[in-house]
Every structure is written in C-alpha cells, then in structure tokens.
Steps between C-alpha positions, in 0.01 A plus 500: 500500500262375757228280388196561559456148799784507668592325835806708532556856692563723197650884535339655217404872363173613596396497142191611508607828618799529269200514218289765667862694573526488091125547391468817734834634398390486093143621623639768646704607175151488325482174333183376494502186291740243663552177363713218676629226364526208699605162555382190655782306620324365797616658721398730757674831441267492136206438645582800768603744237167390264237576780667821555532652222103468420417640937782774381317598189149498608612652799613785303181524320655404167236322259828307302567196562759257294684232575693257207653238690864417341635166398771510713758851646784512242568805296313317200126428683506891595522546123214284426263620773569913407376383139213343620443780740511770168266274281237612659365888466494600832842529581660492822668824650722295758588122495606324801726211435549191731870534492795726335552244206151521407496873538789547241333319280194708509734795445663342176173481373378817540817701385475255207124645413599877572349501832668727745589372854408617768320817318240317293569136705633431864694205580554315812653221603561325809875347657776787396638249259867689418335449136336827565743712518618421169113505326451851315324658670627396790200238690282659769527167729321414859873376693453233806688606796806185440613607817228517720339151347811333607570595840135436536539130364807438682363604842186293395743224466709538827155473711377222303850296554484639887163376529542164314177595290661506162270255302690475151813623366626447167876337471690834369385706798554172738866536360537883542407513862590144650876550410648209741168330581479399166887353445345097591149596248483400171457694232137457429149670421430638865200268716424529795791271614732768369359769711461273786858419501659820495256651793643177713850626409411872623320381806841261563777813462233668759459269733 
C-alpha cells in the first residue's frame, strides 16, 4: 500500500476509477442504494476509492449515501460493519467492500439474517482474493491487472536504475535486483548508502 506522502515512485491502480468501474456496473443492474464500507489505513488507494465512490453516486443521481468505515479488512470487521449497516432502516441494496476479506464477511452476515445475495443485496469486493472462489455465492470482486502492474513497476525500475534517480529502496528489493552488487553489503535496513553502493557497482560492470 502506498501512503498517502510518499517520496518514492509508486506503480499503483488508478483507484479512483476502479470505484466508478464498480458503482456504474451495480447502477446499471438497478441498485440504487449503495453503501461502501471503507477503511482508513492511511494510505492513498482509501482515500482514492472514498472520494469516488461519493463523485460515482451523485454522479448517477442516487440520493444514498453510506459509508461505515471498518476496524480493520479481515473476514471478521466485514461482519461487524454489514450489522451496523442493517441496524439502521434504510437498508442498503449493494455494499461495496474495501477488500475481498471484508466482503465475505458482509456476506456471512447477511445469509446469517436471511438476506439473499446478490437478489435482495450485492456484494463487491476489491483484489480477486482466491478466497472468493470458495465464498457461496461465489464474490463479485474488482481484480488488479498483477500482470500489467508489474511489468509497469519493473520498467519503472530499470529507468530509474538507468537514470541513477532512484531515491529510496527498501533492503528486500535492494537484494532481489542487485544480485552481485550486493555480495560485499551488509545485510541491513536499506539507506541511502545501500542504494548508493550498488548503482557504483552497476556503473563499474558498465564502464
């Protein structure tokens, strides 16, 4: 997860879209009372996803507008957040969850209570957790393009290594890609000394 200040480059999903994507898609099934439960974990992608959702909505000329924010995005805090959700008497047709986990939750709960998903309730989650395919009914779920994000991030890595503009790279991917540059470097949080060393090893096998 990127946070929300970062100095790093960061090869993300556009997040903000991937909520629109999912609030037009239940929109155009004919809910009209989407809920989303969120999460702040600050971080970015959240804070995308939250100021979607409500441009999405209004957008769509929907008057319903509920968020419960969830304690944290295990199986358990989607459980909590669909009962909150049903205390109140203006249920939710839809409920978008911040992540898979959370969204079986919400189903648990509501096949629990006798509600019927997805023809009284949608549910949609976000990540294509493999959990999914195992939830009954099997979760509706918004899945990031794996592939794509990495080749993206690796060729944003190659330039930034050709260019010599990396600014901070943690010690695990320092190991991955420096391979022999990094035989004489100690195993240590990665600095700036880290990263400094193993461009002068590149720029000394290419010179």
């Amino acid at each position: 997860c990127v946070p929300k200040e970062t100095v790093c480059s960061t090869i993300v999903l556009d997040n903000g879209k991937a909520m629109k994507q999912v609030v037009d898609r239940l929109v155009e099934l004919g809910k009209k009372k989407i809920a989303d439960i969120l999460y702040d974990g600050y971080t970015q992608i959240f804070e995308d996803r939250l100021k979607a959702y409500f441009q999405s909505v209004r957008e769509a000329g929907l008057s319903y507008e509920k968020c419960v924010p969830a304690g944290q995005i295990f199986i358990a805090d989607g459980y909590k957040s669909a009962s909150i959700l049903f205390s109140s008497s203006e249920r939710p047709d839809a409920i978008v969850c911040i992540n898979d986990e959370v969204a079986i939750g919400v189903i648990k709960y509501l096949k629990e209570h006798g509600v019927s998903v997805p023809d009284e309730v949608a549910v949609v989650g976000f990540d294509d957790n493999p959990m999914g395919l195992v939830c009954d009914p099997e979760l509706t779920t918004l899945s990031p393009s794996i592939d794509l994000l990495s080749e993206s991030l690796l060729n944003l890595l190659l330039r930034e290594i050709e260019s010599g503009e990396i600014k901070l790279l943690e010690a695990e991917a320092a190991r991955w890609l420096g391979k022999d540059e990094l035989d004489s470097v100690e195993w240590l949080p990665a600095d700036g000394r880290v990263v400094e060393e193993i461009r002068e090893g590149m720029e000394e096998k290419n010179a």
